[in-house]
Coordinates of C-alpha atoms and ligand atoms in Angstrom, one line a residue:
M126 CA 102.9 -67.4 66.7
N127 CA 101.0 -68.8 63.7
F128 CA 97.3 -69.5 63.5
L129 CA 95.5 -71.6 61.0
V130 CA 92.3 -70.1 59.8
V131 CA 89.7 -72.4 58.3
N132 CA 86.7 -71.4 56.4
C133 CA 84.8 -74.6 55.5
G134 CA 81.9 -74.5 53.0
S135 CA 79.9 -77.5 51.8
S136 CA 82.1 -78.1 48.8
S137 CA 85.3 -76.3 49.6
L138 CA 87.7 -75.5 52.4
K139 CA 89.6 -72.2 52.3
Y140 CA 92.5 -71.8 54.7
Q141 CA 95.3 -69.4 55.6
I142 CA 98.1 -69.7 58.0
I143 CA 98.7 -66.3 59.6
D144 CA 101.9 -65.1 61.3
M145 CA 100.6 -62.9 64.1
A146 CA 103.8 -60.9 64.4
S147 CA 103.4 -59.5 60.9
G148 CA 99.7 -60.2 60.2
D149 CA 100.9 -61.8 56.9
A150 CA 99.6 -65.0 55.5
L151 CA 102.4 -67.6 55.4
M152 CA 100.3 -70.0 53.3
S153 CA 96.8 -69.9 51.9
G154 CA 94.7 -72.0 49.6
K155 CA 91.4 -73.5 48.7
I156 CA 90.6 -77.2 48.5
E157 CA 87.6 -77.8 46.3
R158 CA 85.2 -80.5 45.2
L159 CA 84.5 -81.7 48.7
G160 CA 81.7 -84.2 48.8
E161 CA 82.7 -85.9 45.6
G162 CA 84.5 -88.8 47.3
R163 CA 86.6 -86.4 49.3
T164 CA 85.8 -85.6 52.8
H165 CA 86.5 -82.6 55.0
R166 CA 88.8 -84.8 57.0
D167 CA 90.8 -85.4 53.7
A168 CA 90.9 -81.7 53.1
V169 CA 92.2 -80.9 56.6
R170 CA 94.8 -83.7 56.3
E171 CA 95.9 -82.1 53.0
V172 CA 96.3 -78.7 54.6
L173 CA 98.3 -80.1 57.5
E174 CA 100.6 -82.0 55.1
K175 CA 101.2 -78.8 53.2
A176 CA 101.8 -76.9 56.4
A177 CA 104.0 -79.6 58.0
S178 CA 107.0 -77.2 58.3
V179 CA 105.0 -74.5 60.1
E180 CA 104.2 -74.6 63.8
I181 CA 100.5 -74.0 64.4
A182 CA 99.6 -72.5 67.8
G183 CA 95.8 -72.4 67.3
V184 CA 93.0 -72.8 64.8
G185 CA 90.3 -70.3 64.0
H186 CA 87.1 -71.6 62.5
R187 CA 84.6 -69.4 60.7
V188 CA 81.2 -70.4 61.8
V189 CA 78.3 -68.7 60.0
H190 CA 75.5 -68.9 62.5
G191 CA 75.9 -68.6 66.3
G192 CA 72.2 -67.8 66.9
D193 CA 71.5 -66.2 70.2
S194 CA 74.2 -68.3 72.0
F195 CA 77.4 -66.6 71.0
H196 CA 78.2 -63.0 71.6
D197 CA 81.9 -63.4 70.9
A198 CA 84.4 -65.9 69.6
V199 CA 84.8 -69.0 71.9
L200 CA 87.2 -71.8 72.6
I201 CA 85.7 -74.9 71.1
D202 CA 84.8 -77.7 73.4
D203 CA 82.1 -80.4 73.1
D204 CA 79.4 -78.0 74.5
V205 CA 80.2 -75.4 71.9
V206 CA 80.0 -78.0 69.2
A207 CA 76.6 -79.0 70.5
A208 CA 75.5 -75.4 70.5
I209 CA 76.6 -74.9 66.9
E210 CA 74.6 -78.0 66.0
R211 CA 71.5 -76.5 67.6
C212 CA 71.9 -73.5 65.2
I213 CA 71.7 -75.8 62.1
P214 CA 68.0 -75.1 61.5
L215 CA 69.0 -71.4 61.2
A216 CA 71.8 -72.1 58.7
P217 CA 71.1 -75.5 57.2
L218 CA 73.6 -74.9 54.4
H219 CA 76.5 -73.5 56.3
N220 CA 76.7 -74.7 59.9
P221 CA 77.0 -78.5 59.0
A222 CA 79.9 -77.7 56.8
N223 CA 81.5 -75.5 59.4
L224 CA 81.1 -78.3 61.9
A225 CA 82.6 -80.9 59.6
G226 CA 85.7 -78.7 59.4
I227 CA 85.8 -78.3 63.2
T228 CA 85.5 -82.0 63.8
A229 CA 88.2 -82.9 61.3
A230 CA 90.6 -80.2 62.5
R231 CA 90.1 -81.0 66.2
A232 CA 90.8 -84.7 65.5
Q233 CA 94.0 -83.9 63.6
L234 CA 95.3 -81.1 65.7
P235 CA 94.3 -82.1 69.2
G236 CA 97.0 -80.3 71.0
V237 CA 96.1 -76.7 70.2
P238 CA 93.2 -74.5 71.0
H239 CA 90.4 -74.3 68.4
V240 CA 88.3 -71.1 68.4
A241 CA 84.9 -70.6 66.7
V242 CA 84.4 -67.1 65.2
F243 CA 80.8 -66.3 64.3
D244 CA 79.6 -64.2 61.4
T245 CA 76.6 -63.3 63.6
A246 CA 78.5 -62.2 66.8
F247 CA 79.2 -58.6 65.7
H248 CA 75.5 -58.0 65.3
V249 CA 74.4 -59.6 68.5
R250 CA 73.7 -56.3 70.3
M251 CA 71.5 -55.0 67.4
P252 CA 68.6 -53.1 69.0
R253 CA 65.2 -54.8 69.2
R254 CA 63.7 -52.4 66.7
S255 CA 66.1 -53.6 64.0
R256 CA 66.3 -57.2 64.8
T257 CA 62.6 -57.9 65.1
Y258 CA 60.4 -59.1 62.2
A259 CA 56.8 -57.8 62.6
I260 CA 55.2 -61.3 62.8
D261 CA 53.4 -63.0 65.5
A262 CA 55.7 -62.6 68.5
E263 CA 55.0 -65.9 70.0
V264 CA 55.6 -67.8 66.8
A265 CA 58.8 -65.8 66.2
A266 CA 60.1 -66.6 69.7
R267 CA 59.3 -70.3 69.4
H268 CA 61.4 -70.6 66.2
G269 CA 64.1 -68.1 66.9
I270 CA 62.8 -66.0 64.0
R271 CA 64.6 -62.7 64.2
R272 CA 67.3 -60.8 62.3
Y273 CA 70.8 -62.0 63.2
G274 CA 73.0 -60.5 60.5
F275 CA 76.2 -62.0 58.9
H276 CA 79.6 -60.9 57.6
G277 CA 80.3 -59.6 61.1
T278 CA 84.0 -60.4 60.8
S279 CA 84.4 -58.2 57.7
H280 CA 82.2 -55.4 58.9
A281 CA 84.1 -55.2 62.2
Y282 CA 87.5 -55.4 60.4
V283 CA 86.8 -52.7 57.8
S284 CA 85.3 -50.4 60.5
D285 CA 88.5 -50.6 62.5
R286 CA 90.6 -49.9 59.4
A287 CA 88.4 -47.0 58.3
A288 CA 88.6 -45.4 61.8
A289 CA 92.4 -45.8 61.8
F290 CA 92.5 -44.2 58.3
L291 CA 90.3 -41.3 59.4
G292 CA 92.4 -40.9 62.6
R293 CA 89.3 -40.9 64.7
P294 CA 88.1 -43.3 67.4
L295 CA 85.6 -45.9 66.2
D296 CA 83.3 -45.1 69.1
E297 CA 82.8 -41.5 67.7
L298 CA 81.9 -42.6 64.2
R299 CA 78.7 -43.6 62.4
L300 CA 79.8 -45.8 59.5
I301 CA 77.9 -47.6 56.8
T302 CA 80.0 -50.5 55.7
C303 CA 79.1 -52.3 52.5
H304 CA 80.5 -55.8 52.1
L305 CA 80.0 -56.5 48.4
G306 CA 81.3 -60.0 47.4
N307 CA 79.4 -63.0 46.2
G308 CA 77.5 -62.7 49.4
A309 CA 76.7 -59.0 50.2
S310 CA 75.5 -57.0 53.1
V311 CA 75.4 -53.5 54.4
C312 CA 75.9 -52.6 58.1
A313 CA 75.1 -49.6 60.2
V314 CA 78.1 -49.4 62.5
E315 CA 77.1 -46.8 65.1
Y316 CA 79.9 -45.8 67.4
G317 CA 81.5 -49.2 67.1
H318 CA 78.4 -51.4 67.3
S319 CA 76.3 -52.9 64.6
T320 CA 72.8 -51.3 64.9
D321 CA 71.4 -52.7 61.7
T322 CA 72.4 -54.9 58.9
S323 CA 70.8 -56.0 55.6
M324 CA 71.1 -59.8 56.1
G325 CA 68.5 -61.2 58.5
M326 CA 67.6 -64.5 60.0
T327 CA 69.5 -66.1 57.1
P328 CA 72.1 -64.7 54.6
L329 CA 69.3 -64.5 52.0
E330 CA 67.9 -61.1 53.0
G331 CA 69.0 -57.7 51.8
L332 CA 71.2 -56.8 48.9
V333 CA 71.3 -58.4 45.5
M334 CA 74.1 -61.0 45.6
G335 CA 75.9 -63.3 43.2
T336 CA 73.1 -65.9 43.1
R337 CA 70.9 -64.8 46.0
A338 CA 67.8 -62.6 45.6
G339 CA 68.1 -60.5 48.7
D340 CA 64.9 -58.6 49.6
V341 CA 61.8 -59.9 48.0
D342 CA 58.2 -59.6 49.0
A343 CA 57.4 -62.6 51.3
G344 CA 54.4 -63.1 49.0
V345 CA 56.9 -64.0 46.3
V346 CA 58.3 -66.7 48.4
L347 CA 54.9 -68.1 49.1
L348 CA 54.0 -68.1 45.4
L349 CA 57.2 -69.8 44.5
A350 CA 56.8 -72.4 47.2
R351 CA 53.2 -73.0 46.0
E352 CA 54.1 -73.2 42.3
L353 CA 57.5 -74.9 42.5
G354 CA 57.6 -76.7 45.8
I355 CA 59.7 -75.7 48.8
D356 CA 63.0 -77.2 47.7
A357 CA 62.9 -75.7 44.2
A358 CA 61.8 -72.3 45.7
E359 CA 64.8 -72.4 48.1
Q360 CA 67.1 -73.4 45.3
L361 CA 65.8 -70.6 43.1
L362 CA 66.1 -67.9 45.7
N363 CA 69.6 -69.0 46.8
K364 CA 71.2 -70.3 43.7
Q365 CA 69.4 -69.0 40.6
S366 CA 68.7 -65.4 41.5
G367 CA 70.7 -62.3 42.2
L368 CA 73.2 -61.1 39.5
A369 CA 73.2 -64.6 38.0
G370 CA 69.4 -64.8 37.8
L371 CA 69.0 -61.3 36.4
S372 CA 71.8 -61.4 33.9
G373 CA 71.6 -65.1 32.8
L374 CA 75.5 -64.8 32.7
G375 CA 76.5 -66.4 36.0
N376 CA 77.6 -64.7 39.2
D377 CA 80.9 -63.1 38.2
L378 CA 80.4 -59.4 38.0
R379 CA 83.4 -59.0 35.6
D380 CA 81.4 -61.0 32.9
I381 CA 78.3 -59.0 33.6
E382 CA 80.1 -55.7 33.3
A383 CA 81.7 -56.8 30.0
A384 CA 78.3 -57.8 28.6
A385 CA 76.8 -54.5 29.8
D386 CA 79.5 -52.6 28.0
D387 CA 78.5 -54.6 24.9
G388 CA 74.9 -53.4 25.3
N389 CA 73.4 -56.5 26.9
D390 CA 70.2 -55.3 28.6
H391 CA 69.9 -58.1 31.1
A392 CA 73.4 -57.4 32.3
R393 CA 72.7 -53.6 32.5
L394 CA 69.5 -54.3 34.5
A395 CA 71.4 -56.6 36.9
I396 CA 74.0 -53.9 37.6
S397 CA 71.4 -51.2 38.0
V398 CA 69.2 -53.3 40.4
F399 CA 72.3 -54.2 42.4
A400 CA 73.5 -50.6 42.7
H401 CA 70.0 -49.2 43.5
R402 CA 69.6 -51.7 46.3
V403 CA 73.0 -50.7 47.9
R404 CA 72.1 -46.9 47.6
K405 CA 68.8 -47.6 49.2
Y406 CA 70.4 -49.2 52.2
I407 CA 73.0 -46.4 52.5
G408 CA 70.1 -43.8 52.6
A409 CA 68.2 -45.9 55.0
Y410 CA 71.1 -46.3 57.5
A411 CA 72.0 -42.7 57.3
A412 CA 68.4 -42.1 58.4
T413 CA 68.4 -44.7 61.1
M414 CA 71.7 -43.4 62.6
G415 CA 70.7 -39.8 62.2
G416 CA 73.7 -39.1 60.0
V417 CA 76.8 -40.8 58.6
D418 CA 80.5 -40.0 59.0
A419 CA 81.9 -42.3 56.4
V420 CA 80.8 -45.0 53.9
V421 CA 83.0 -48.0 53.4
L422 CA 83.0 -50.3 50.4
T423 CA 84.7 -53.7 50.5
G424 CA 84.5 -57.3 49.2
G425 CA 85.5 -58.4 45.7
I426 CA 83.0 -56.0 44.1
G427 CA 83.6 -53.1 46.5
E428 CA 87.3 -53.4 46.2
N429 CA 87.5 -53.9 42.4
S430 CA 84.6 -52.5 40.5
R431 CA 85.0 -48.8 39.9
T432 CA 81.8 -48.9 37.8
L433 CA 79.7 -50.2 40.6
R434 CA 81.3 -47.9 43.1
R435 CA 80.4 -44.9 40.9
R436 CA 76.8 -46.2 40.4
I437 CA 76.5 -46.6 44.2
L438 CA 78.1 -43.3 45.3
Q439 CA 77.0 -40.8 42.6
R440 CA 74.3 -38.3 43.5
L441 CA 74.8 -38.7 47.2
E442 CA 75.9 -35.1 47.6
F443 CA 72.8 -34.5 49.7
L444 CA 74.4 -36.8 52.3
G445 CA 77.8 -35.0 52.0
I446 CA 79.3 -37.6 49.8
V447 CA 81.1 -36.2 46.8
L448 CA 82.7 -38.8 44.5
D449 CA 86.1 -38.1 43.0
E450 CA 86.1 -39.8 39.6
D451 CA 89.9 -40.0 39.4
R452 CA 90.4 -41.3 42.8
N453 CA 87.6 -43.8 42.2
A454 CA 89.3 -44.9 39.0
D455 CA 92.7 -45.3 40.7
A456 CA 91.5 -46.9 44.0
K457 CA 93.1 -50.2 44.4
P458 CA 93.4 -51.2 48.0
T459 CA 95.8 -54.0 48.9
L460 CA 96.5 -55.9 52.1
A461 CA 99.6 -53.7 52.5
E462 CA 97.8 -50.5 51.8
P463 CA 94.2 -51.4 52.6
V464 CA 92.4 -48.1 52.5
A465 CA 91.8 -45.6 49.7
A466 CA 89.4 -42.6 49.7
V467 CA 87.3 -42.2 46.6
T468 CA 85.6 -38.9 47.5
T469 CA 87.0 -35.4 47.0
E470 CA 89.2 -33.7 49.6
T471 CA 86.4 -31.4 50.6
S472 CA 83.7 -34.1 50.7
R473 CA 82.1 -33.7 54.1
V474 CA 81.6 -37.5 54.3
P475 CA 84.4 -39.6 52.9
A476 CA 83.7 -42.8 51.1
L477 CA 86.5 -45.3 51.5
V478 CA 87.5 -48.5 49.7
V479 CA 88.9 -50.9 52.2
A480 CA 90.5 -54.3 51.5
T481 CA 88.9 -56.7 53.9
N482 CA 90.8 -59.4 55.6
E483 CA 88.5 -61.7 57.4
E484 CA 91.2 -64.3 58.0
L485 CA 93.4 -61.8 59.9
Q486 CA 90.4 -60.7 61.9
I487 CA 89.6 -64.4 62.7
A488 CA 93.2 -64.9 63.7
R489 CA 93.0 -61.9 66.0
H490 CA 90.0 -63.4 67.6
V491 CA 91.9 -66.6 68.1
Q492 CA 94.7 -64.7 69.8
A493 CA 92.2 -62.7 71.9
T494 CA 90.3 -65.8 72.9
I495 CA 93.4 -67.6 74.0
D496 CA 94.6 -64.6 75.9
G497 CA 91.2 -64.1 77.4
A498 CA 91.0 -67.8 78.5
R499 CA 94.4 -67.4 80.0
Q500 CA 93.3 -64.3 81.7
V501 CA 90.3 -66.0 83.2
E502 CA 92.3 -69.0 84.2
A503 CA 95.1 -66.7 85.3
K504 CA 92.8 -64.6 87.3
R505 CA 95.3 -65.4 90.0
P506 CA 95.5 -62.3 92.2
I507 CA 99.0 -61.1 92.8
P508 CA 99.6 -60.5 96.5
I509 CA 101.3 -57.2 97.1
A510 CA 104.0 -56.8 99.7
I511 CA 104.9 -53.3 100.8
S512 CA 108.6 -53.0 101.4
A513 CA 109.5 -50.5 104.1
R514 CA 113.0 -49.1 103.8
H515 CA 115.6 -51.8 104.3
L516 CA 119.1 -52.8 103.3
H517 CA 121.3 -55.7 102.3
L518 CA 124.9 -56.0 103.5
D519 CA 128.0 -57.7 102.2
R520 CA 130.5 -59.4 104.3
K521 CA 133.0 -56.6 104.5
T522 CA 130.4 -53.9 105.5
M523 CA 128.9 -56.3 108.0
D524 CA 132.3 -56.7 109.7
A525 CA 132.8 -52.9 109.7
L526 CA 129.3 -52.1 111.1
F527 CA 128.8 -55.0 113.6
G528 CA 132.3 -56.3 114.2
A529 CA 134.6 -58.7 112.5
G530 CA 133.1 -62.1 111.9
S531 CA 129.6 -61.1 113.2
E532 CA 126.6 -62.8 111.8
L533 CA 123.1 -61.7 111.0
T534 CA 120.5 -63.3 113.3
E535 CA 117.0 -64.0 112.2
Y536 CA 114.3 -61.7 113.6
K537 CA 111.5 -63.2 111.4
P538 CA 111.3 -64.9 108.0
I539 CA 110.0 -62.8 105.1
S540 CA 107.8 -64.0 102.2
Q541 CA 110.5 -64.8 99.7
P542 CA 111.8 -68.3 100.6
G543 CA 115.3 -68.3 102.3
Q544 CA 115.3 -64.6 103.1
F545 CA 114.7 -63.1 106.6
A546 CA 114.5 -59.8 108.4
A547 CA 117.5 -59.7 110.7
E548 CA 117.5 -58.4 114.3
Q549 CA 120.3 -56.0 113.2
K550 CA 119.5 -52.4 112.3
V551 CA 121.6 -49.7 110.7
N552 CA 121.3 -45.9 110.8
L553 CA 121.3 -44.0 107.4
I554 CA 123.1 -40.7 107.4
G555 CA 122.5 -38.3 104.5
P556 CA 123.7 -34.8 103.8
R557 CA 120.4 -33.3 105.1
S558 CA 119.3 -35.6 107.8
R559 CA 119.4 -39.2 109.1
I560 CA 117.0 -42.1 109.4
D561 CA 117.7 -44.4 112.3
G562 CA 116.9 -48.1 112.9
V563 CA 116.7 -49.3 109.3
R564 CA 116.2 -53.1 109.2
V565 CA 118.9 -55.3 107.6
L566 CA 117.6 -58.2 105.5
G567 CA 119.5 -61.5 105.4
P568 CA 121.4 -63.4 104.2
L569 CA 124.4 -61.4 103.3
R570 CA 124.8 -60.5 99.6
P571 CA 127.8 -59.8 97.3
A572 CA 127.1 -56.1 97.4
V573 CA 125.5 -53.5 99.7
Q574 CA 122.1 -52.3 98.6
V575 CA 120.0 -49.8 100.5
E576 CA 116.4 -49.4 99.4
V577 CA 114.4 -46.3 100.4
S578 CA 111.3 -44.5 99.2
R579 CA 111.3 -41.1 97.4
T580 CA 110.0 -39.6 100.7
D581 CA 113.0 -41.0 102.5
E582 CA 115.4 -39.5 99.9
F583 CA 114.0 -36.1 100.6
R584 CA 114.6 -36.6 104.2
L585 CA 118.1 -37.8 103.7
G586 CA 118.9 -35.2 101.0
V587 CA 119.9 -37.6 98.4
D588 CA 118.7 -38.3 94.9
A589 CA 118.6 -42.1 94.3
P590 CA 117.9 -43.7 90.9
I591 CA 115.1 -46.1 90.3
R592 CA 116.8 -49.4 89.9
D593 CA 116.2 -53.1 89.6
S594 CA 117.4 -54.9 92.6
G595 CA 121.1 -55.9 92.3
K596 CA 121.9 -53.0 89.9
V597 CA 123.7 -50.7 92.3
K598 CA 126.5 -49.6 90.0
G599 CA 126.4 -45.8 89.8
S600 CA 123.6 -45.5 92.3
A601 CA 123.6 -42.8 95.1
P602 CA 126.0 -42.5 98.0
I603 CA 125.0 -43.0 101.6
T604 CA 126.7 -43.3 105.0
L605 CA 125.8 -46.3 107.2
E606 CA 126.2 -46.3 110.9
G607 CA 126.3 -49.4 113.0
P608 CA 127.1 -50.2 116.6
K609 CA 130.8 -51.0 115.8
G610 CA 131.6 -48.4 113.1
T611 CA 130.5 -46.2 110.2
V612 CA 131.0 -46.8 106.5
H613 CA 130.6 -44.3 103.8
M614 CA 129.3 -45.9 100.6
E615 CA 130.0 -44.1 97.3
E616 CA 127.1 -46.0 95.8
G617 CA 124.5 -48.5 96.9
L618 CA 121.4 -46.4 97.6
I619 CA 118.5 -47.0 95.3
C620 CA 114.7 -46.5 95.0
A621 CA 113.7 -50.0 94.1
R622 CA 111.8 -50.5 90.9
R623 CA 108.4 -52.1 91.5
H624 CA 108.5 -55.7 90.4
I625 CA 106.7 -59.0 90.7
H626 CA 108.4 -62.2 91.8
M627 CA 107.1 -65.3 90.3
T628 CA 107.9 -68.9 89.7
P629 CA 108.3 -70.4 86.2
D630 CA 104.8 -71.9 86.7
D631 CA 103.3 -68.5 87.5
A632 CA 105.1 -67.1 84.4
K633 CA 103.7 -69.8 82.2
H634 CA 100.3 -69.2 83.7
F635 CA 100.3 -65.5 82.8
G636 CA 102.1 -65.9 79.5
L637 CA 105.1 -64.0 80.8
K638 CA 108.8 -64.4 81.0
D639 CA 111.7 -63.0 83.1
K640 CA 112.3 -59.2 82.5
D641 CA 108.9 -58.6 80.8
E642 CA 107.1 -55.5 81.9
V643 CA 103.4 -55.4 82.7
E644 CA 100.7 -53.3 84.3
V645 CA 99.1 -54.2 87.5
A646 CA 95.7 -52.8 88.7
V647 CA 94.7 -52.4 92.2
T648 CA 91.0 -52.0 92.5
G649 CA 88.2 -52.1 95.0
G650 CA 89.7 -49.6 97.4
P651 CA 89.3 -45.9 97.8
R652 CA 92.2 -45.0 95.5
D653 CA 92.2 -47.5 92.5
L654 CA 95.5 -47.3 90.7
V655 CA 97.2 -49.0 87.8
F656 CA 100.9 -49.5 88.2
G657 CA 102.8 -49.4 84.9
D658 CA 106.4 -50.4 84.3
V659 CA 106.2 -53.4 86.6
L660 CA 109.2 -55.6 86.1
V661 CA 108.6 -59.4 86.0
R662 CA 111.2 -61.5 87.7
V663 CA 111.1 -65.3 87.4
K664 CA 113.0 -67.8 89.4
D665 CA 112.3 -71.2 90.9
S666 CA 112.9 -70.0 94.4
Y667 CA 110.4 -67.1 94.2
R668 CA 106.9 -66.9 95.5
L669 CA 104.2 -64.9 93.6
E670 CA 104.3 -61.4 95.0
M671 CA 104.5 -57.8 93.8
H672 CA 106.9 -55.5 95.7
I673 CA 106.2 -51.9 96.0
D674 CA 107.5 -49.3 98.4
T675 CA 105.6 -47.3 101.0
D676 CA 105.1 -44.3 98.8
E677 CA 103.6 -46.4 96.1
A678 CA 101.4 -48.2 98.6
N679 CA 100.2 -44.9 100.1
A680 CA 99.3 -43.6 96.6
A681 CA 97.0 -46.6 96.2
E682 CA 95.9 -46.5 99.8
L683 CA 97.0 -50.1 100.2
S684 CA 97.3 -52.0 103.4
R685 CA 98.6 -55.4 104.3
G686 CA 97.0 -58.3 102.4
A687 CA 96.3 -56.3 99.3
A688 CA 96.4 -57.9 95.8
G689 CA 96.5 -56.7 92.3
D690 CA 95.6 -58.0 88.8
L691 CA 97.4 -57.9 85.5
V692 CA 95.8 -55.5 83.1
Y693 CA 94.7 -56.5 79.7
E694 CA 94.1 -54.3 76.6
P695 CA 90.6 -53.0 76.0
A696 CA 88.9 -54.7 73.1
P697 CA 89.1 -53.3 69.5
S698 CA 85.7 -54.2 67.9
G699 CA 84.8 -57.1 70.0
V700 CA 88.3 -58.5 70.1
Q701 CA 89.5 -59.1 73.6
G702 CA 92.8 -57.6 74.3
A703 CA 96.3 -58.9 75.1
L704 CA 98.3 -58.0 78.2
R705 CA 98.5 -54.2 78.4
G706 CA 101.8 -52.5 78.8
K707 CA 103.5 -55.8 78.1
R708 CA 107.0 -55.1 76.9
A709 CA 109.7 -57.7 76.5
K710 CA 113.2 -56.6 77.4
Ligands
ADP119 P1 83.1 -64.1 48.3 O1 81.9 -63.5 48.9 O2 82.9 -65.4 47.6 O3 84.3 -64.0 49.2 P2 84.5 -61.9 46.9 O4 84.5 -61.0 48.0 O5 85.7 -62.6 46.4 O6 83.4 -63.1 47.1 O7 83.8 -61.2 45.7 C1 83.5 -61.9 44.5 C2 82.9 -60.9 43.5 O8 83.8 -59.8 43.3 C3 82.5 -61.5 42.2 O9 81.2 -61.1 41.8 C4 83.6 -61.0 41.3 O10 83.1 -60.9 40.0 C5 83.8 -59.6 41.9 N1 85.1 -59.1 41.4 C6 86.3 -59.5 41.7 N2 87.2 -58.8 41.0 C7 86.6 -57.9 40.2 C8 86.9 -56.8 39.3 N3 88.2 -56.6 39.0 N4 86.0 -56.1 38.7 C9 84.7 -56.4 39.0 N5 84.3 -57.3 39.9 C10 85.2 -58.1 40.5

């Protein structure tokens, strides 16, 4: 399955098409100079023309500001579009561009789900103490003035990668993740959740960035507004500050580093202010979290500039971080090998360089949101039928047990259409003991199949394999006794494998196919239980129903009328999971 990921800015559209099976980008690119006679609609058309040969199953849209409204990625509908519009005052530069991309892509790819993934969502549960600005509370509430945080997609992604690299669960780690690109932010990821981050109500707060000032005294903003006017002050703080403003050399760190090497003092100051600010936040977040287990550097600068990494990480031994100069010089994370440690083997707190992959993370959100929506829609409880021991007969054995030419007569219909419990019963005789009066199910089948529980097997003194219905070859022997005769079967006794019957419509609903395996949870009773290895069987003539035997039902304390639900994976870093235990045969 391939997802198109769209990151729409005011003057450019970046895109990737990601193959979810491998996580690789099949195509990627950037369409620039939007606004100069070229619309977002033109850009989307261009992308779709280039991607004509690829089937796109869904689209993920990066949306910068989700305000208070969005705690997670969402399927886009008209209400979601309206809610993103309402967040425009909070992100006047970004949200309109994101919306232009959404509108254009929904118009041109109407048949697939579109998912909005918000930069702010990862930070939505930041505690009050870190999200609150100490200004008049009533004014703040009226204007939605609080800290929201951004770059959530990247902070979440690199946190997952770091935890995997360290071989520890994310919910046991206190991480400080530093996304250092053109935009830059630090995040305190405490046991899997963002508890503080350096960007605030807008992406202007915090670190020194390519062209943004980051933290300045609010008095400076007032002075600039007074002296230059609001628009010019906004322009200065957003576009003419940061590394570019300090160095006078533009926002590309490579140029600034080269100039610094040549002795340019403006360039040196720019680098030193940048590094100082990052160190300051690392120290602050180690303090707010009461410790730190690893520091992560990512983004164009974090992944590439060994000089800045050294400036940021040196002399942090008091925190347990001991930089390894060689490792730092060699670290070059790639998408294929995305994590490299730059601290010594004995450093108590490792510092890791991680290649971020926001597009992949957005694509995962698309997958999870589609699965989640399917799950909600599919919250179709699965009725559970408890099969008591029973057997199916073939023509020949029917003749031997009940007399030549005898027919099964219906006692009562059973839930699967066309099948019935017959009036006829058979006695099972095993080496240890016998079980009398076992019901025959009709109609006749091509082969005899006797289905018993494990408890029955003990009674009979036989050891039957767990088998899918119909697979009796090599199963256990059993003797059948009827009113007109006795038949010894060399095979035919099985312990039926638990399974779900479903129609093709059910299967589509759940996103399953014949022979898949799933997990089914039974909850709400005194002995909640998750059944694994449940086989899915799809046929037009079936009715949705899970079949288990009496032992299994007793283990879950089930009675008639019980139902179960398919189990989905727990969420890695806010991403909702896919069907758990799902295996395709
Ligand atoms: P964006 O926020 O636009 O996605 P990136 O994450 O691509 O930005 O980071 C861009 C920054 O990374 C620029 O300042 C660029 O100079 C810097 N950068 C990229 N490669 C290197 C490198 N090899 N050495 C130093 N800085 C680099």
